Short mmCIF file of C-alpha atoms in Angstrom, two decimals:
data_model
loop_
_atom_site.label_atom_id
_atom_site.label_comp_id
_atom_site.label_asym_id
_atom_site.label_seq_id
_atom_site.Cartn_x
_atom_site.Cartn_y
_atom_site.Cartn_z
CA UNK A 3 125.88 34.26 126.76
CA UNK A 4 127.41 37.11 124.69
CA UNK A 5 129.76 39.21 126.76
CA UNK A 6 128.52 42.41 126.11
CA UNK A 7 130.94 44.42 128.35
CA UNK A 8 134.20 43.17 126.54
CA UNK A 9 132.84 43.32 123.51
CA UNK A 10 132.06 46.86 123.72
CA UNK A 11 135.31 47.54 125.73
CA UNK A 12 137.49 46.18 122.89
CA UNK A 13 135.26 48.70 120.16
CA UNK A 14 135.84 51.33 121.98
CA UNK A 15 139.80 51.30 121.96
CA UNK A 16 139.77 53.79 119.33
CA UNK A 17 137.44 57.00 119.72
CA UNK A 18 136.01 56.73 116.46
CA UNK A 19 134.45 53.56 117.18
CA UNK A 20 130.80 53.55 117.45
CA UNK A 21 128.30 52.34 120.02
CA UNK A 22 124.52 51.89 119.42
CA UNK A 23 121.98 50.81 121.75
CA UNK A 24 119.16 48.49 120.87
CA UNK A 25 116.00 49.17 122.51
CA UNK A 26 114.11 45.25 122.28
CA UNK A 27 110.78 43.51 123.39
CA UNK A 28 109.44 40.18 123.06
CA UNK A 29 112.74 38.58 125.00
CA UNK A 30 110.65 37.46 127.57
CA UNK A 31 107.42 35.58 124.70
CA UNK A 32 107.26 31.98 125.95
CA UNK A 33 105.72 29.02 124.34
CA UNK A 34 102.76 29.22 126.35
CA UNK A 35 101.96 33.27 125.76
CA UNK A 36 102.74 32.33 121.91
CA UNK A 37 99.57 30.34 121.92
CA UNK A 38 96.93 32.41 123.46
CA UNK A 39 94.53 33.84 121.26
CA UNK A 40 94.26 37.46 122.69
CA UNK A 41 96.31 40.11 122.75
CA UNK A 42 98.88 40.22 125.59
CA UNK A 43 101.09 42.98 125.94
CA UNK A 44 104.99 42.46 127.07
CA UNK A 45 105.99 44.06 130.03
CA UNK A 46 109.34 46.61 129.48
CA UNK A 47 112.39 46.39 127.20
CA UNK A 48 115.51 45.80 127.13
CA UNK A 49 118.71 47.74 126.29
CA UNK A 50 121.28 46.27 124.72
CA UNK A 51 124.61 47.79 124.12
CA UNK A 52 126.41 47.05 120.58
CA UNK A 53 129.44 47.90 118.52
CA UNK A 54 129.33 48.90 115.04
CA UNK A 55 131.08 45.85 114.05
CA UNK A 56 128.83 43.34 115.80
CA UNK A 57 125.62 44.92 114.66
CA UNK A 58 123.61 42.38 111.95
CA UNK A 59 125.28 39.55 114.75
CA UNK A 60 123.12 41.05 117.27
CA UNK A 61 120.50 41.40 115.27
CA UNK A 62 120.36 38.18 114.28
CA UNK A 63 120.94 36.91 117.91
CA UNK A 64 118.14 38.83 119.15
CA UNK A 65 115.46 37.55 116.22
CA UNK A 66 116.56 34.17 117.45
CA UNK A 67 115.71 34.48 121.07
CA UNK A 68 112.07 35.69 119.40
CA UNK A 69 112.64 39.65 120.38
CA UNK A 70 111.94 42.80 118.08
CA UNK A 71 114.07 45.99 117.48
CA UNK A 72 111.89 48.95 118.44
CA UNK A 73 115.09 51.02 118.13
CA UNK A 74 118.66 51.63 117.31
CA UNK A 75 120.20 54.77 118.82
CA UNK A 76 123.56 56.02 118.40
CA UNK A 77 126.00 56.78 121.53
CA UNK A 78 129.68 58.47 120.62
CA UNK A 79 132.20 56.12 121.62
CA UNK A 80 133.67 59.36 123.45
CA UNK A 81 130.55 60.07 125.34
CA UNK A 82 131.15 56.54 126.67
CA UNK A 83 134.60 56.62 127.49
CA UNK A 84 133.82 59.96 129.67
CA UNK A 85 131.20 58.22 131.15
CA UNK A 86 128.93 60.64 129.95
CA UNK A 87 126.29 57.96 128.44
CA UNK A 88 126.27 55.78 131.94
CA UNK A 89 125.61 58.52 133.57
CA UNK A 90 122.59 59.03 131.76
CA UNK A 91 121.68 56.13 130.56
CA UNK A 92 118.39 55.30 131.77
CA UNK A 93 117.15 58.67 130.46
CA UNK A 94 119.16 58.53 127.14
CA UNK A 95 117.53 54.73 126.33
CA UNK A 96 114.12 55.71 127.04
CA UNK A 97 114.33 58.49 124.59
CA UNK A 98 114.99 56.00 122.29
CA UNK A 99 111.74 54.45 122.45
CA UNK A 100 109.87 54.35 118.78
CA UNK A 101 106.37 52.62 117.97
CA UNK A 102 106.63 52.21 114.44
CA UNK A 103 105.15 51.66 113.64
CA UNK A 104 103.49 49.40 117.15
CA UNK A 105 104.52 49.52 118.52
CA UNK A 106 105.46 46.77 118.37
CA UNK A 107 105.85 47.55 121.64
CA UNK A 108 107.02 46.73 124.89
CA UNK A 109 103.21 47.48 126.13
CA UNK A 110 101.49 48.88 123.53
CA UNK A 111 100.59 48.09 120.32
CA UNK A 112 102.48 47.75 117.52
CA UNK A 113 105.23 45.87 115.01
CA UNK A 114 108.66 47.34 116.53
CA UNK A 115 110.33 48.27 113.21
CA UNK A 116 113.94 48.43 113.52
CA UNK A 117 115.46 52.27 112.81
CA UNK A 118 118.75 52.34 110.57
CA UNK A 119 121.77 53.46 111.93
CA UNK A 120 122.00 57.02 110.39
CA UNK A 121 118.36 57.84 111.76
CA UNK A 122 118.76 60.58 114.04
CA UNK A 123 120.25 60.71 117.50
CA UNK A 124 118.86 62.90 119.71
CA UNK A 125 115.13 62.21 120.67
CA UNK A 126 112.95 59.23 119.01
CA UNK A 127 114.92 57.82 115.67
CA UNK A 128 112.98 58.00 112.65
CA UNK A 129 111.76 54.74 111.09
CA UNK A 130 112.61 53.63 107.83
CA UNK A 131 109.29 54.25 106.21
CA UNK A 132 109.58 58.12 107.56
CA UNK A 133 112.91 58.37 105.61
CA UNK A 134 111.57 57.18 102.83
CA UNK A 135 108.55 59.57 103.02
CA UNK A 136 111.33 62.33 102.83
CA UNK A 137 112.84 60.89 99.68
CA UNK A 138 109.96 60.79 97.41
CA UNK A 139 109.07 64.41 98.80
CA UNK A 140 111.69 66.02 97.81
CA UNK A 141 111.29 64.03 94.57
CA UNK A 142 107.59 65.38 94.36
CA UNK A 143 106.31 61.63 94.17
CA UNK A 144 103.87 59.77 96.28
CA UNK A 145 102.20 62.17 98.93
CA UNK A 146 103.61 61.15 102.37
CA UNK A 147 101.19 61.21 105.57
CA UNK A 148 102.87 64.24 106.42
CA UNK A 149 101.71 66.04 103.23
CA UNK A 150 98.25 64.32 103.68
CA UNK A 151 98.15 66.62 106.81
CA UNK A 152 98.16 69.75 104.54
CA UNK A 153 102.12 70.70 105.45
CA UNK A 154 100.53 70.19 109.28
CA UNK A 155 103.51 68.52 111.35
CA UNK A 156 102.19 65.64 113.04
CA UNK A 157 103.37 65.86 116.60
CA UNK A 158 105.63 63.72 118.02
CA UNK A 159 107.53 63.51 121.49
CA UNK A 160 105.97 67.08 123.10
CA UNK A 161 106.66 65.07 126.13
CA UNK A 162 109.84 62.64 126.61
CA UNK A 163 110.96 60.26 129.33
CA UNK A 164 112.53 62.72 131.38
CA UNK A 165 110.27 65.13 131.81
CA UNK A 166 107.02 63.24 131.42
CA UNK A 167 103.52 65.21 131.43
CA UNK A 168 102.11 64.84 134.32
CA UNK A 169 98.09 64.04 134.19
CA UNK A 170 95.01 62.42 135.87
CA UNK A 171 93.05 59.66 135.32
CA UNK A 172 89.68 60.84 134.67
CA UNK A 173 87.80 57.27 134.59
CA UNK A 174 88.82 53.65 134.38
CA UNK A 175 86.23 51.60 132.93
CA UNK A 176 85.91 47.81 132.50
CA UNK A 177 85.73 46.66 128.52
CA UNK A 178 85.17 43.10 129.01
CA UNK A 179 81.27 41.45 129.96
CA UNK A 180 80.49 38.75 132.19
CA UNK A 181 81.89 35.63 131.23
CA UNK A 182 84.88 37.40 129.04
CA UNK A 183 88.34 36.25 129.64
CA UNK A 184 90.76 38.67 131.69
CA UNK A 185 90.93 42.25 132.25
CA UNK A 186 90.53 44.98 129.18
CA UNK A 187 89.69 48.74 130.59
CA UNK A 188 89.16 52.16 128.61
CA UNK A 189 90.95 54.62 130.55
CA UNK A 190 90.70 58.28 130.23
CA UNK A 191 93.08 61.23 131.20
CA UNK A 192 93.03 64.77 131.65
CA UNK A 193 95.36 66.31 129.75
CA UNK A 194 94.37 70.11 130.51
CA UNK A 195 97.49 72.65 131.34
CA UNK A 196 99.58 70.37 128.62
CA UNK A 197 100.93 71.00 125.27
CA UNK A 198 100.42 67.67 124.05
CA UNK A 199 98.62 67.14 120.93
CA UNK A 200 98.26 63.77 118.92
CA UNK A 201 96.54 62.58 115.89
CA UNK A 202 94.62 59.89 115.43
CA UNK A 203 96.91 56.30 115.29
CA UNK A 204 99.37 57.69 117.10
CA UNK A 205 100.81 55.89 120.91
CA UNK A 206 102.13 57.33 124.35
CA UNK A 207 104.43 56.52 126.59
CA UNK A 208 102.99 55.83 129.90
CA UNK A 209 105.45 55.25 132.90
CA UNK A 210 104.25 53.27 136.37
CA UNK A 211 105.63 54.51 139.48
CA UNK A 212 108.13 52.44 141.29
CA UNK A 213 111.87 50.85 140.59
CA UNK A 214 112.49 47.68 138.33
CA UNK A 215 114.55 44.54 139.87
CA UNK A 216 117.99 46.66 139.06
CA UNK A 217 116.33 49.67 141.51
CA UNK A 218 116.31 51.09 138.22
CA UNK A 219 112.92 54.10 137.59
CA UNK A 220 110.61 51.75 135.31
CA UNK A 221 110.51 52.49 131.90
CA UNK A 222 107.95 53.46 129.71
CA UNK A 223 105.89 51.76 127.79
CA UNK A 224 103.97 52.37 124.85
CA UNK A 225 99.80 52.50 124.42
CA UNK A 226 98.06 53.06 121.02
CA UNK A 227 95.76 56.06 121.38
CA UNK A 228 91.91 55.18 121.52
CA UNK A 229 90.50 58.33 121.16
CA UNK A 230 90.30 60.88 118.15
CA UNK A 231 92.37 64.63 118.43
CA UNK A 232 89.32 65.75 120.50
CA UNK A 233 89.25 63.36 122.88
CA UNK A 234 86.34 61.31 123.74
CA UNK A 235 84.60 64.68 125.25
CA UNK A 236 85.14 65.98 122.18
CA UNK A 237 86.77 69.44 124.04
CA UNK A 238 90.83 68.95 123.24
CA UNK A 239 91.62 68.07 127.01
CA UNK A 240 91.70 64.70 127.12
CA UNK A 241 93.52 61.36 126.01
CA UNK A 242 91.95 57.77 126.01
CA UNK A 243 93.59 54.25 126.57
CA UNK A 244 92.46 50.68 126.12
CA UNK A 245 94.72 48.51 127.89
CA UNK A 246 94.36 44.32 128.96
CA UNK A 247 96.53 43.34 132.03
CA UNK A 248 98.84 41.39 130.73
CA UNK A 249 99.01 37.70 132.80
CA UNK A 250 101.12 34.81 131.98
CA UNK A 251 102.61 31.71 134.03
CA UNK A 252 106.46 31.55 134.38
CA UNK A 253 108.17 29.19 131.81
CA UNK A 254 110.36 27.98 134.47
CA UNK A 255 108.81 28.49 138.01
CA UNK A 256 105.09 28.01 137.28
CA UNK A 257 104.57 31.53 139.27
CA UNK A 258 101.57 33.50 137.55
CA UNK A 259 103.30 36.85 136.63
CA UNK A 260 101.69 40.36 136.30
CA UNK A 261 102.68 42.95 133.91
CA UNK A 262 103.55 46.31 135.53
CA UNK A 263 102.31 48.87 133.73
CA UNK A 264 99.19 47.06 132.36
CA UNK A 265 98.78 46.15 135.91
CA UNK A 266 99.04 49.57 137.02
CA UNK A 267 96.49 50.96 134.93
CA UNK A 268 93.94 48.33 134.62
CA UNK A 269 93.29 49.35 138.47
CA UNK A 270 94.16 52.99 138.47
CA UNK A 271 91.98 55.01 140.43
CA UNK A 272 90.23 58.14 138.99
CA UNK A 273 91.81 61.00 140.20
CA UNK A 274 95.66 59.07 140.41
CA UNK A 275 98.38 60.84 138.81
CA UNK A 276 100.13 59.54 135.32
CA UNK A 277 103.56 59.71 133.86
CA UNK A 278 102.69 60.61 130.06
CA UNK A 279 105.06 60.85 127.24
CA UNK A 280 104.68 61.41 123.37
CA UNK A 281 102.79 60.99 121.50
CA UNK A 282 104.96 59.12 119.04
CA UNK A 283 104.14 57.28 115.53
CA UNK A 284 103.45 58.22 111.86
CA UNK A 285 102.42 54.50 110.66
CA UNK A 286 99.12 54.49 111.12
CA UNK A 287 97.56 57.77 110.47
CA UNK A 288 94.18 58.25 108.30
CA UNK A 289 94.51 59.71 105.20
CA UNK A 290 92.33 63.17 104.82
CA UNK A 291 90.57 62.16 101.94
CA UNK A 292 86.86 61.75 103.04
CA UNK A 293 86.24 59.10 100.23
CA UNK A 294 88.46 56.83 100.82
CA UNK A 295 88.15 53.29 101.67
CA UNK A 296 89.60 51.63 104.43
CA UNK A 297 89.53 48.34 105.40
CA UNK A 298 90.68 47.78 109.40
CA UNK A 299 91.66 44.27 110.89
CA UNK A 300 92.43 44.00 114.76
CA UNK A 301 92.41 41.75 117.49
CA UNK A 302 91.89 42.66 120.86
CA UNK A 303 92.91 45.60 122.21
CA UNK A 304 94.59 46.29 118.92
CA UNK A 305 90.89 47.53 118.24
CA UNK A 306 92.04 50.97 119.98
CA UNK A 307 93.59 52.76 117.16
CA UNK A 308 90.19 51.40 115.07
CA UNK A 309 88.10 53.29 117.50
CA UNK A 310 89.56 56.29 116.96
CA UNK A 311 89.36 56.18 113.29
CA UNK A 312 85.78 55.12 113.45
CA UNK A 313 84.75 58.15 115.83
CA UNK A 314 86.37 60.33 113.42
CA UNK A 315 84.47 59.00 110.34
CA UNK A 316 81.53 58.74 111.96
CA UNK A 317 80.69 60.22 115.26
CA UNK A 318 78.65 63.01 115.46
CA UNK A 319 80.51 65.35 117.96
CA UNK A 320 83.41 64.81 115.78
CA UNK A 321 82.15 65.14 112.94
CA UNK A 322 80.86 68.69 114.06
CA UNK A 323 84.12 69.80 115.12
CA UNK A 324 85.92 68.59 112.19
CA UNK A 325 83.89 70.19 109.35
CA UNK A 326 86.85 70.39 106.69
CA UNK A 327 86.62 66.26 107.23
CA UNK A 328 83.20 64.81 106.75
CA UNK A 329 83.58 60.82 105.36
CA UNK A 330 81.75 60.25 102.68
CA UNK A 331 83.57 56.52 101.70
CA UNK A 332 83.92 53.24 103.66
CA UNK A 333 85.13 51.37 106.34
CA UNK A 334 85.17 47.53 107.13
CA UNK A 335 86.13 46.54 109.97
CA UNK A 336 87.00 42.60 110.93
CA UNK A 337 87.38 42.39 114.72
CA UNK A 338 89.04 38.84 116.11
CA UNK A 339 88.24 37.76 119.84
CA UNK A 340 87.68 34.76 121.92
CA UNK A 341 84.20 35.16 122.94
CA UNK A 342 81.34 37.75 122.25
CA UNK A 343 81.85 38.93 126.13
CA UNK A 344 85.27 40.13 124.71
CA UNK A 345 84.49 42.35 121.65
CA UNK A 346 85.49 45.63 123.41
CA UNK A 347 83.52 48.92 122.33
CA UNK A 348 80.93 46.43 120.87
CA UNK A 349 77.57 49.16 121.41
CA UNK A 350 79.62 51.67 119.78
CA UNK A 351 80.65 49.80 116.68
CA UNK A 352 76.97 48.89 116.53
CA UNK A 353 75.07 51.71 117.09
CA UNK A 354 77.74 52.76 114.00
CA UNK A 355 77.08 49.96 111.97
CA UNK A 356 72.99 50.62 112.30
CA UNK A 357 73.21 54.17 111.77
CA UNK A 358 75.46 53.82 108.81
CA UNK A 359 74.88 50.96 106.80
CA UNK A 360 75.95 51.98 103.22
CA UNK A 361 79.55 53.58 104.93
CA UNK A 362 80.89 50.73 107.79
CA UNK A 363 80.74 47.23 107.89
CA UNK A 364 81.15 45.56 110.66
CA UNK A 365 82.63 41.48 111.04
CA UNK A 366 83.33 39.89 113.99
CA UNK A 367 86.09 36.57 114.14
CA UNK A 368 84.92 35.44 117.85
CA UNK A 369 87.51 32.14 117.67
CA UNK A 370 85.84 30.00 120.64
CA UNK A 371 82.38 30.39 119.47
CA UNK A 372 82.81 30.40 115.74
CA UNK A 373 83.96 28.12 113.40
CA UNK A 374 85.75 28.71 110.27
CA UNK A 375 85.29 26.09 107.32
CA UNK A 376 87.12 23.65 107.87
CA UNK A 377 85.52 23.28 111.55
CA UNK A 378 88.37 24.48 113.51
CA UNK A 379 88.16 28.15 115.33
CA UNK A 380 86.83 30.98 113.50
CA UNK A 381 90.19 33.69 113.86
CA UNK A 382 90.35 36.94 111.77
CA UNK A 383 92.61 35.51 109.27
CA UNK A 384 90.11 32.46 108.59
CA UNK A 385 87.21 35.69 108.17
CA UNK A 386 89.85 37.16 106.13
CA UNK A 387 90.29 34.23 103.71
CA UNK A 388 86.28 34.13 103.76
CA UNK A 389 86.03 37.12 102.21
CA UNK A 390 89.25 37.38 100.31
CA UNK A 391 87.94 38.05 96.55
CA UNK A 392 86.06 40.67 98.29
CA UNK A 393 89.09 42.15 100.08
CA UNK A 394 91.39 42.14 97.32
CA UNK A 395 88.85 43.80 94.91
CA UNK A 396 88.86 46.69 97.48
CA UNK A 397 92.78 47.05 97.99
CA UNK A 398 93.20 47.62 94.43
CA UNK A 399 91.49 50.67 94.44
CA UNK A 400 93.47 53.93 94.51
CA UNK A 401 91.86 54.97 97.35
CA UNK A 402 91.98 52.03 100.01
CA UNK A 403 94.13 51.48 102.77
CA UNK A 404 94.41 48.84 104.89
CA UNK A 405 94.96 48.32 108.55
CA UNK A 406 96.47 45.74 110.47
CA UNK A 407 97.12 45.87 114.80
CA UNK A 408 96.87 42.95 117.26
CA UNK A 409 98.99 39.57 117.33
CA UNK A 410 101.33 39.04 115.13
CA UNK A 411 100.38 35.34 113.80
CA UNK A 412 97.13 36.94 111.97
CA UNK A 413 99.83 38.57 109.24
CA UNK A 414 100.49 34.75 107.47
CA UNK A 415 96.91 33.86 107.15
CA UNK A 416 96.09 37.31 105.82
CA UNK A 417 99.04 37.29 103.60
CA UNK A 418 98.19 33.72 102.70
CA UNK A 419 94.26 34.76 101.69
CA UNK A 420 95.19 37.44 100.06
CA UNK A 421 97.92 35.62 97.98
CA UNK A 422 95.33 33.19 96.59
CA UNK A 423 92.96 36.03 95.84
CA UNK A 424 95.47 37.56 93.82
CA UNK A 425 97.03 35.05 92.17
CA UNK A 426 93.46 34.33 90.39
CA UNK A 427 94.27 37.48 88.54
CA UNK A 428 98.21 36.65 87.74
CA UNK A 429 99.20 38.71 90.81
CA UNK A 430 101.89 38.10 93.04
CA UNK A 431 100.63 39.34 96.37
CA UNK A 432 104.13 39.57 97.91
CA UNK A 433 105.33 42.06 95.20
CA UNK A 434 102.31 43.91 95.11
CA UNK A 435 101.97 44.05 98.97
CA UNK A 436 105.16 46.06 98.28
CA UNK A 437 103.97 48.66 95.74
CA UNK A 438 101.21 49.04 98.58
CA UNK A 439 103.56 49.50 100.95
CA UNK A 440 105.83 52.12 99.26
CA UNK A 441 102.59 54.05 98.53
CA UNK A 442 101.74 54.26 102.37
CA UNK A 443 98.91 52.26 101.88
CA UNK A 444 99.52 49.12 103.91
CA UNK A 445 99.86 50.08 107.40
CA UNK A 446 101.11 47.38 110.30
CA UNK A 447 101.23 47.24 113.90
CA UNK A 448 101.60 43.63 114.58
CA UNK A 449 102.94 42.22 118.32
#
């Protein structure tokens, strides 16, 4: 294994040497988790230490062993050699924590994007798409989700890992039916006496109670926000979850193994106490415009984000108490799970879907009661290629975006529809899945 101790040591003979410190998930994905067809959700991260000089190494080490960079954070070589950054380092790491934009992350959900080295230090490190909203600002070209706010700052890390809000879980409620497969709930918390305030796509940190195998306090881990601004009460005090235990046999023991903080919640009582951090993440906000289009692919509990969006656009609370936003375009939504017991929020994306026909459409990808044509499993990517003429027609207009968050292995099917789609018109999807991208118009959280 790499000796990260001497490696470091030898860096740091001079004191203008540079550390960083890679915050990574997915280090514990196994063959068998790589082949279920819902959502699990990776329990903690791991810090890794590096020199300057052994940086793309690393990174290339860690894509090998199947793990994802949620961030890169700085730490002075001096710091280190005064033992000011072991001292602190349990604090200092979790700061580091960035769902970029998905998350992906350790628990949440989300495509952990790695952050450059120049992002900056203190607090959560800006992703490379937020640096490059900055640049074209200041060049006055494409409007960046901060600008679609109106000049609003979108909030991000009111709380952080050392001083965590402190709230209550209002209700825990079970997502999946009779008959579903494992264990999704929609939690609620009570977020009165706080200053935290969060937009809609954005995560938070949640951290369980209790020491990890090193005695260490657990970390957090990251949750994609299923409520709007308003909450699901629609009266600014609350925050809303939807989180699947994650459950997986041991690769090498056979043991079944329990994630801890999807554990945690999945059976938190209504009136426990939570650790809550954040919010974090700029990926996946909605543009303001109430005629745009927007066209919303998930699996599993990477629905959550979806909900949110959808009560916005079309619930009638909301839509009272946001009367400078009233949607007037339209949504699709393409929803993958393994049986019909399993398609989470399913009355409310109905009772939507009835009441407004002309504005949301509603597809479902259930994969072990559906087949796709060929005969095999019907999965969102197989919906996707079903409908891919129809798809691409929409994502050339100016005013779609597009919205991917669940399991990873949808992206190549999707990318693989849409590339035939295109490519009937003379278009290479790859290059203009770019141009999409640089206009903040492709949005990904992908685990």
């Amino acid at each position: 294994m790499y000796n990260q101790g001497a490696v470091e040591g030898a860096a740091n003979k001079e004191l203008g040497s540079r550390v960083f410190v890679y915050e990574v998930v997915g280090l514990r994905q196994n063959g068998e988790t790589d082949q279920t067809n819902y959502p699990i959700r990776k329990s903690g991260s791991v810090f890794i230490r590096v020199p300057y000089n052994r940086m793309n190494q690393e990174m290339r080490r860690i894509t090998r062993l199947g793990g994802k960079i949620v961030s890169i954070q700085c730490v002075s070589a001096l710091e280190t050699l005064n033992g000011k950054a072991s001292d602190n380092s349990e604090e200092d790491k979790q700061e580091s924590v960035v769902k970029s934009e998905t998350s992906a992350n350790s628990e949440g959900n989300g495509k952990a994007t790695p952050v450059s080295a120049n992002s900056e230090v203190k607090g959560f490190a800006k992703s490379p798409a937020e640096e490059q909203h900055k640049k074209k600002d200041k060049k006055g070209n494409t409007m960046t989700q901060a600008k679609a706010k109106k000049g609003a700052d979108v909030p991000v890390n009111t709380y952080r890992p050392n001083d965590p809000f402190v709230g209550k879980c209002i209700s825990n409620e079970p997502l999946v039916k009779e008959g579903g497969i494992g264990i999704v709930q929609h939690l609620k918390f009570d977020l009165s006496g706080s200053n935290l305030k969060y937009v809609e796509g954005q995560s938070i940190g949640i951290i369980p109670p209790g020491v990890d195998k090193n005695g260490k306090p657990e970390k957090l881990r990251l949750y994609s926000i299923a409520s709007t601004r308003h909450g699901d009460d629609v009266d600014d005090t609350t925050v809303s979850l939807c989180v699947r235990q994650l459950e997986y046999k041991h690769p090498e023991t056979g043991e079944t193994v329990y994630g801890v903080c999807s554990t945690h919640l999945c059976f938190l009582e209504p009136g426990a106490e939570v650790k809550i951090t954040g919010p974090v993440g700029k990926e996946m906000l909605l543009p303001d415009d109430p005629d745009a289009k927007v066209i919303m692919m998930a699996t599993g509990t990477g629905i959550a984000p979806m909900r949110a969006y959808l009560w916005r656009m079309f619930k009638d609370a909301e839509r009272a108490a946001n009367p400078e936003y009233q949607f007037k375009g339209f949504s699709w939504l393409i929803f993958g799970v393994p049986t019909s017991p399993n398609i989470l929020y399913k009355e409310e994306l109905e009772e939507i879907q009835q009441k407004y026909p002309d504005n949301f459409r509603l597809t479902y990808a259930i994969s072990r009661e559906q087949k796709n044509a060929q005969g095999g499993r019907m999965y969102i990517q197989d919906r996707v290629a079903e409908y891919a003429d129809e798809l691409w027609q929409l994502i050339k207009e100016e005013k779609t975006h597009t919205y991917i968050c669940g399991l990873r292995g949808m992206e190549g099917g999707i990318d693989e529809a849409l590339t035939v789609a295109a490519a009937k018109e003379g278009v290479v999807w790859k290059d203009y899945q770019k141009e999409l991208k640089k206009a903040h118009r492709w949005h990904v959280e992908t685990y």
